Amino acid sequence: MLYKSLGNSEISIPPIIFGTSSLGNLYQALSYETKFKIMNAIYEQMDGPFVMDTAGKYGAGLALEVIGQGLDDLDITDEAIISNKLGWIRTPLKTPEPIFEPGAWIGLENDAEQKISYKGILECWEQGCELLGGREPQIVSVHDPDEYLAPAQNEKERKERFDDILQAYRGLDELRKEGKTSAVGVGAKDWHVIRNIVEQVDLDWVMLAVSFTIYTHPQEMLNFLDELQKRNIAVINSAVFHAGFLTGGKYFDYQVLNEQNAEHKHYFEWREQFFSLCKECHVLPSDACVQFGMSHPAVVSIALNTSKPERVEQNIRSVSAEIPNDFWEAMKYKGLMDKAYPYVAN
């Protein structure tokens, strides 16, 4: 695999990094045995250092604990690069179910709350290192700044919350200058918030979620990717399946869709045509999604997550899958993607 630099940092990463929300019991509670098998499959099948992307939000720190325990059990030291998206901290569970994201996380023994500020982000860092078994993540970011801004009722409140985000980055910059971490970035679903942060913070990388996909890739977004490339800010693309819907799941951007709902019908119509074309061209839908998600030259890596150990190998293969040009031409012809998109079927 071709490893690429993470912006101006000293870190180089492979074209695939491994998301770990499943290790935090997203939508289902996996056994430690299954989680260990996922980690072991990553370790055995990656020919070089691998990246595990995690967050305090994932299972209220459960994913962090599993990674720490799993790396100990695998006796891994230098092979693992850890990316920890900071901004959520574990708190005691005082209700029957966690309240930080009701219904999303299963079988947790803790709750979590968002802490984005100078002091808060450093608390998240310290707790994260502890849950990881004393390991210091080489890659860090502020997690979900768009969600932190969302509750603002007016421009004054939004500015105050955005100032909190900037102060959080002051804390991360100090960690970088002290040599405790190597690369600082941001992860968010709303790429407009990422753009606002990039305008004021010196970042090495950004992680897009459900923003640049085979299903959605507006010109304004492509212009932003061009800008990031010019500034040598690396892009990690994630959630390219729109939470699984594009490969047959029921969730689209974390919302369950209903084919009987008139407002949801166009999603199913698009997917049906997409699946039909994939079958005709002998292309796996997942490979098409991944290859499109990597097609812009600003993208250095794709983040993929799985709850099934046997899926790890397919995810790794998908980053080097070859998609016939006829497929991309047909996607444009049928109106399933932007006809003017320049990086496929030129």
Tab-separated table of N, CA and C in Angstrom, residues 21-127:
chain	number	residue	atom	x	y	z
A	21	SER	N	-16.275	2.516	15.799
A	21	SER	CA	-17.539	2.709	16.518
A	21	SER	C	-18.160	1.370	16.903
A	22	SER	N	-17.921	0.335	16.104
A	22	SER	CA	-18.467	-0.986	16.441
A	22	SER	C	-17.850	-1.528	17.730
A	23	LEU	N	-16.608	-1.124	18.022
A	23	LEU	CA	-15.971	-1.563	19.268
A	23	LEU	C	-16.619	-0.885	20.476
A	24	GLY	N	-17.358	0.189	20.218
A	24	GLY	CA	-18.075	0.880	21.281
A	24	GLY	C	-19.546	0.511	21.351
A	25	ASN	N	-19.921	-0.574	20.635
A	25	ASN	CA	-21.301	-1.094	20.661
A	25	ASN	C	-22.303	-0.181	19.963
A	26	LEU	N	-21.934	0.330	18.793
A	26	LEU	CA	-22.884	1.109	18.017
A	26	LEU	C	-23.937	0.179	17.426
A	27	TYR	N	-25.173	0.403	17.802
A	27	TYR	CA	-26.352	-0.341	17.333
A	27	TYR	C	-26.410	-1.792	17.818
A	28	GLN	N	-25.302	-2.366	18.243
A	28	GLN	CA	-25.317	-3.734	18.758
A	28	GLN	C	-24.137	-3.942	19.694
A	29	ALA	N	-24.327	-4.814	20.674
A	29	ALA	CA	-23.278	-5.112	21.644
A	29	ALA	C	-22.516	-6.346	21.194
A	30	LEU	N	-21.294	-6.133	20.729
A	30	LEU	CA	-20.448	-7.248	20.320
A	30	LEU	C	-19.677	-7.787	21.519
A	31	SER	N	-19.371	-9.061	21.487
A	31	SER	CA	-18.540	-9.654	22.531
A	31	SER	C	-17.099	-9.186	22.360
A	32	TYR	N	-16.327	-9.252	23.453
A	32	TYR	CA	-14.912	-8.890	23.324
A	32	TYR	C	-14.213	-9.836	22.360
A	33	GLU	N	-14.625	-11.084	22.327
A	33	GLU	CA	-14.021	-12.052	21.413
A	33	GLU	C	-14.156	-11.582	19.961
A	34	THR	N	-15.351	-11.101	19.587
A	34	THR	CA	-15.558	-10.619	18.231
A	34	THR	C	-14.741	-9.358	17.969
A	35	LYS	N	-14.709	-8.461	18.938
A	35	LYS	CA	-13.931	-7.230	18.781
A	35	LYS	C	-12.445	-7.539	18.632
A	36	PHE	N	-11.973	-8.502	19.417
A	36	PHE	CA	-10.568	-8.888	19.316
A	36	PHE	C	-10.274	-9.486	17.934
A	37	LYS	N	-11.207	-10.272	17.414
A	37	LYS	CA	-11.020	-10.867	16.085
A	37	LYS	C	-10.945	-9.783	15.014
A	38	ILE	N	-11.731	-8.706	15.166
A	38	ILE	CA	-11.663	-7.587	14.223
A	38	ILE	C	-10.269	-6.965	14.256
A	39	MET	N	-9.772	-6.699	15.459
A	39	MET	CA	-8.451	-6.092	15.591
A	39	MET	C	-7.360	-7.021	15.082
A	40	ASN	N	-7.486	-8.292	15.383
A	40	ASN	CA	-6.491	-9.266	14.927
A	40	ASN	C	-6.477	-9.360	13.399
A	41	ALA	N	-7.674	-9.310	12.789
A	41	ALA	CA	-7.753	-9.362	11.330
A	41	ALA	C	-7.063	-8.149	10.703
A	42	ILE	N	-7.252	-6.984	11.318
A	42	ILE	CA	-6.577	-5.773	10.828
A	42	ILE	C	-5.071	-5.943	10.917
A	43	TYR	N	-4.596	-6.409	12.065
A	43	TYR	CA	-3.160	-6.576	12.299
A	43	TYR	C	-2.551	-7.570	11.318
A	44	GLU	N	-3.228	-8.692	11.096
A	44	GLU	CA	-2.679	-9.748	10.249
A	44	GLU	C	-2.721	-9.387	8.765
A	45	GLN	N	-3.717	-8.607	8.354
A	45	GLN	CA	-3.908	-8.394	6.922
A	45	GLN	C	-3.336	-7.076	6.398
A	46	MET	N	-2.908	-6.208	7.306
A	46	MET	CA	-2.265	-4.974	6.865
A	46	MET	C	-0.759	-5.190	6.772
A	47	ASP	N	-0.189	-4.865	5.637
A	47	ASP	CA	1.235	-5.038	5.415
A	47	ASP	C	1.962	-3.745	5.766
A	48	GLY	N	1.999	-3.463	7.050
A	48	GLY	CA	2.613	-2.229	7.524
A	48	GLY	C	1.793	-1.641	8.645
A	49	PRO	N	2.192	-0.486	9.175
A	49	PRO	CA	1.441	0.143	10.253
A	49	PRO	C	-0.010	0.393	9.855
A	50	PHE	N	-0.909	0.245	10.816
A	50	PHE	CA	-2.324	0.474	10.547
A	50	PHE	C	-2.847	1.547	11.487
A	51	VAL	N	-3.932	2.204	11.058
A	51	VAL	CA	-4.518	3.302	11.822
A	51	VAL	C	-5.880	2.890	12.347
A	52	MET	N	-6.092	3.071	13.639
A	52	MET	CA	-7.402	2.865	14.246
A	52	MET	C	-7.944	4.225	14.656
A	53	ASP	N	-9.096	4.561	14.096
A	53	ASP	CA	-9.720	5.858	14.348
A	53	ASP	C	-10.819	5.684	15.388
A	54	THR	N	-10.682	6.376	16.502
A	54	THR	CA	-11.615	6.171	17.601
A	54	THR	C	-12.029	7.509	18.207
A	55	ALA	N	-12.805	7.454	19.278
A	55	ALA	CA	-13.306	8.673	19.908
A	55	ALA	C	-13.865	8.341	21.284
A	56	GLY	N	-13.801	9.311	22.191
A	56	GLY	CA	-14.406	9.128	23.498
A	56	GLY	C	-15.909	8.949	23.408
A	57	LYS	N	-16.490	9.425	22.313
A	57	LYS	CA	-17.926	9.283	22.107
A	57	LYS	C	-18.327	7.845	21.808
A	58	TYR	N	-17.428	7.048	21.267
A	58	TYR	CA	-17.757	5.690	20.859
A	58	TYR	C	-17.962	4.791	22.077
A	59	GLY	N	-19.228	4.631	22.431
A	59	GLY	CA	-19.543	3.800	23.588
A	59	GLY	C	-19.115	4.414	24.899
A	60	ALA	N	-19.099	5.767	24.957
A	60	ALA	CA	-18.671	6.460	26.185
A	60	ALA	C	-17.309	5.953	26.649
A	61	GLY	N	-16.384	5.854	25.695
A	61	GLY	CA	-15.026	5.423	26.018
A	61	GLY	C	-14.787	3.931	25.897
A	62	LEU	N	-15.849	3.162	25.648
A	62	LEU	CA	-15.689	1.706	25.556
A	62	LEU	C	-14.741	1.319	24.423
A	63	ALA	N	-14.858	1.968	23.264
A	63	ALA	CA	-13.973	1.641	22.142
A	63	ALA	C	-12.517	1.885	22.508
A	64	LEU	N	-12.254	2.958	23.232
A	64	LEU	CA	-10.887	3.243	23.671
A	64	LEU	C	-10.359	2.110	24.556
A	65	GLU	N	-11.178	1.670	25.491
A	65	GLU	CA	-10.772	0.573	26.375
A	65	GLU	C	-10.486	-0.702	25.596
A	66	VAL	N	-11.370	-1.009	24.639
A	66	VAL	CA	-11.199	-2.232	23.846
A	66	VAL	C	-9.909	-2.164	23.035
A	67	ILE	N	-9.620	-1.008	22.450
A	67	ILE	CA	-8.388	-0.862	21.685
A	67	ILE	C	-7.173	-1.072	22.585
A	68	GLY	N	-7.180	-0.431	23.742
A	68	GLY	CA	-6.064	-0.604	24.668
A	68	GLY	C	-5.867	-2.051	25.065
A	69	GLN	N	-6.963	-2.723	25.427
A	69	GLN	CA	-6.886	-4.131	25.818
A	69	GLN	C	-6.472	-5.006	24.643
A	70	GLY	N	-7.052	-4.724	23.462
A	70	GLY	CA	-6.738	-5.526	22.283
A	70	GLY	C	-5.276	-5.420	21.874
A	71	LEU	N	-4.721	-4.214	21.918
A	71	LEU	CA	-3.312	-4.042	21.573
A	71	LEU	C	-2.416	-4.742	22.579
A	72	ASP	N	-2.814	-4.722	23.860
A	72	ASP	CA	-2.060	-5.474	24.872
A	72	ASP	C	-2.099	-6.966	24.575
A	73	ASP	N	-3.294	-7.476	24.279
A	73	ASP	CA	-3.444	-8.915	24.040
A	73	ASP	C	-2.721	-9.347	22.761
A	74	LEU	N	-2.632	-8.450	21.785
A	74	LEU	CA	-1.907	-8.749	20.551
A	74	LEU	C	-0.409	-8.489	20.684
A	75	ASP	N	-0.023	-7.883	21.795
A	75	ASP	CA	1.380	-7.518	22.049
A	75	ASP	C	1.916	-6.626	20.938
A	76	ILE	N	1.110	-5.611	20.608
A	76	ILE	CA	1.457	-4.675	19.539
A	76	ILE	C	2.015	-3.392	20.135
A	77	THR	N	3.092	-2.893	19.520
A	77	THR	CA	3.668	-1.630	19.982
A	77	THR	C	3.682	-0.604	18.854
A	78	ASP	N	4.681	-0.712	17.959
A	78	ASP	CA	4.868	0.325	16.944
A	78	ASP	C	3.938	0.188	15.741
A	79	GLU	N	3.291	-0.970	15.582
A	79	GLU	CA	2.488	-1.189	14.376
A	79	GLU	C	1.198	-0.386	14.350
A	80	ALA	N	0.713	0.028	15.507
A	80	ALA	CA	-0.589	0.692	15.586
A	80	ALA	C	-0.429	2.205	15.705
A	81	ILE	N	-1.154	2.920	14.839
A	81	ILE	CA	-1.274	4.372	14.926
A	81	ILE	C	-2.699	4.664	15.380
A	82	ILE	N	-2.845	5.428	16.447
A	82	ILE	CA	-4.170	5.699	17.001
A	82	ILE	C	-4.577	7.142	16.722
A	83	SER	N	-5.776	7.284	16.181
A	83	SER	CA	-6.377	8.600	15.994
A	83	SER	C	-7.544	8.725	16.971
A	84	ASN	N	-7.476	9.698	17.863
A	84	ASN	CA	-8.543	9.893	18.846
A	84	ASN	C	-9.214	11.239	18.612
A	85	LYS	N	-10.492	11.177	18.264
A	85	LYS	CA	-11.277	12.401	18.076
A	85	LYS	C	-11.798	12.819	19.455
A	86	LEU	N	-11.360	13.987	19.907
A	86	LEU	CA	-11.611	14.426	21.274
A	86	LEU	C	-12.788	15.400	21.349
A	87	GLY	N	-13.454	15.392	22.489
A	87	GLY	CA	-14.568	16.312	22.693
A	87	GLY	C	-15.682	15.700	23.519
A	88	TRP	N	-15.614	14.384	23.726
A	88	TRP	CA	-16.587	13.690	24.563
A	88	TRP	C	-15.853	12.973	25.683
A	89	ILE	N	-16.374	13.096	26.906
A	89	ILE	CA	-15.714	12.519	28.064
A	89	ILE	C	-16.667	11.578	28.798
A	90	ARG	N	-16.136	10.502	29.312
A	90	ARG	CA	-16.943	9.523	30.033
A	90	ARG	C	-17.444	10.107	31.354
A	91	THR	N	-18.713	9.838	31.655
A	91	THR	CA	-19.321	10.244	32.922
A	91	THR	C	-20.085	9.054	33.497
A	92	PRO	N	-20.405	9.096	34.784
A	92	PRO	CA	-21.151	7.983	35.388
A	92	PRO	C	-22.543	7.830	34.759
A	93	LEU	N	-22.998	6.610	34.665
A	93	LEU	CA	-24.337	6.326	34.148
A	93	LEU	C	-25.333	6.452	35.302
A	94	LYS	N	-26.240	7.426	35.204
A	94	LYS	CA	-27.190	7.690	36.287
A	94	LYS	C	-28.626	7.368	35.891
A	95	THR	N	-28.802	6.918	34.669
A	95	THR	CA	-30.128	6.577	34.155
A	95	THR	C	-30.086	5.153	33.595
A	96	PRO	N	-31.252	4.536	33.363
A	96	PRO	CA	-31.235	3.160	32.839
A	96	PRO	C	-30.452	3.017	31.536
A	97	GLU	N	-30.498	4.041	30.681
A	97	GLU	CA	-29.759	4.034	29.425
A	97	GLU	C	-28.976	5.341	29.300
A	98	PRO	N	-27.849	5.324	28.575
A	98	PRO	CA	-27.109	6.575	28.369
A	98	PRO	C	-27.983	7.624	27.691
A	99	ILE	N	-27.758	8.887	28.023
A	99	ILE	CA	-28.577	9.962	27.461
A	99	ILE	C	-27.847	10.739	26.373
A	100	PHE	N	-26.540	10.448	26.148
A	100	PHE	CA	-25.800	11.299	25.213
A	100	PHE	C	-26.182	11.048	23.754
A	101	GLU	N	-26.581	9.828	23.404
A	101	GLU	CA	-27.124	9.543	22.086
A	101	GLU	C	-28.104	8.380	22.239
A	102	PRO	N	-29.311	8.667	22.690
A	102	PRO	CA	-30.273	7.608	23.016
A	102	PRO	C	-30.512	6.656	21.847
A	103	GLY	N	-30.461	5.370	22.136
A	103	GLY	CA	-30.781	4.355	21.146
A	103	GLY	C	-29.632	3.936	20.251
A	104	ALA	N	-28.519	4.695	20.263
A	104	ALA	CA	-27.421	4.391	19.345
A	104	ALA	C	-26.431	3.383	19.922
A	105	TRP	N	-26.186	3.484	21.225
A	105	TRP	CA	-25.148	2.678	21.860
A	105	TRP	C	-25.786	1.656	22.791
A	106	ILE	N	-25.365	0.419	22.653
A	106	ILE	CA	-26.043	-0.692	23.322
A	106	ILE	C	-25.176	-1.273	24.443
A	107	GLY	N	-25.830	-1.551	25.578
A	107	GLY	CA	-25.172	-2.279	26.658
A	107	GLY	C	-24.036	-1.537	27.332
A	108	LEU	N	-24.157	-0.210	27.471
A	108	LEU	CA	-23.078	0.566	28.080
A	108	LEU	C	-23.213	0.640	29.592
A	109	GLU	N	-22.075	0.795	30.236
A	109	GLU	CA	-22.045	0.947	31.687
A	109	GLU	C	-21.683	2.370	32.088
A	110	ASN	N	-21.528	3.258	31.093
A	110	ASN	CA	-21.178	4.653	31.356
A	110	ASN	C	-21.975	5.567	30.433
A	111	ASP	N	-21.977	6.838	30.763
A	111	ASP	CA	-22.566	7.862	29.912
A	111	ASP	C	-21.440	8.756	29.401
A	112	ALA	N	-21.778	9.784	28.629
A	112	ALA	CA	-20.767	10.701	28.117
A	112	ALA	C	-21.362	12.083	27.956
A	113	GLU	N	-20.515	13.088	28.034
A	113	GLU	CA	-20.949	14.453	27.780
A	113	GLU	C	-19.894	15.172	26.946
A	114	GLN	N	-20.361	16.139	26.179
A	114	GLN	CA	-19.465	16.867	25.307
A	114	GLN	C	-18.733	17.947	26.094
A	115	LYS	N	-17.427	18.008	25.907
A	115	LYS	CA	-16.605	19.017	26.575
A	115	LYS	C	-15.655	19.620	25.548
A	116	ILE	N	-16.061	20.729	24.980
A	116	ILE	CA	-15.215	21.398	23.995
A	116	ILE	C	-14.866	22.789	24.521
A	117	SER	N	-13.630	22.904	24.946
A	117	SER	CA	-13.049	24.142	25.462
A	117	SER	C	-11.564	23.855	25.643
A	118	TYR	N	-10.813	24.830	26.051
A	118	TYR	CA	-9.383	24.587	26.295
A	118	TYR	C	-9.200	23.526	27.381
A	119	LYS	N	-9.822	23.747	28.526
A	119	LYS	CA	-9.690	22.810	29.634
A	119	LYS	C	-10.367	21.481	29.305
A	120	GLY	N	-11.538	21.557	28.684
A	120	GLY	CA	-12.297	20.345	28.399
A	120	GLY	C	-11.571	19.403	27.462
A	121	ILE	N	-10.942	19.960	26.420
A	121	ILE	CA	-10.276	19.095	25.439
A	121	ILE	C	-9.066	18.414	26.064
A	122	LEU	N	-8.379	19.104	26.996
A	122	LEU	CA	-7.238	18.487	27.670
A	122	LEU	C	-7.710	17.395	28.634
A	123	GLU	N	-8.881	17.582	29.237
A	123	GLU	CA	-9.464	16.520	30.067
A	123	GLU	C	-9.776	15.295	29.213
A	124	CYS	N	-10.325	15.531	28.024
A	124	CYS	CA	-10.628	14.428	27.112
A	124	CYS	C	-9.351	13.700	26.699
A	125	TRP	N	-8.296	14.471	26.454
A	125	TRP	CA	-7.007	13.870	26.095
A	125	TRP	C	-6.500	12.967	27.217
A	126	GLU	N	-6.495	13.481	28.434
A	126	GLU	CA	-5.979	12.710	29.565
A	126	GLU	C	-6.800	11.446	29.788
A	127	GLN	N	-8.123	11.567	29.753
A	127	GLN	CA	-8.956	10.395	29.959
A	127	GLN	C	-8.770	9.387	28.827
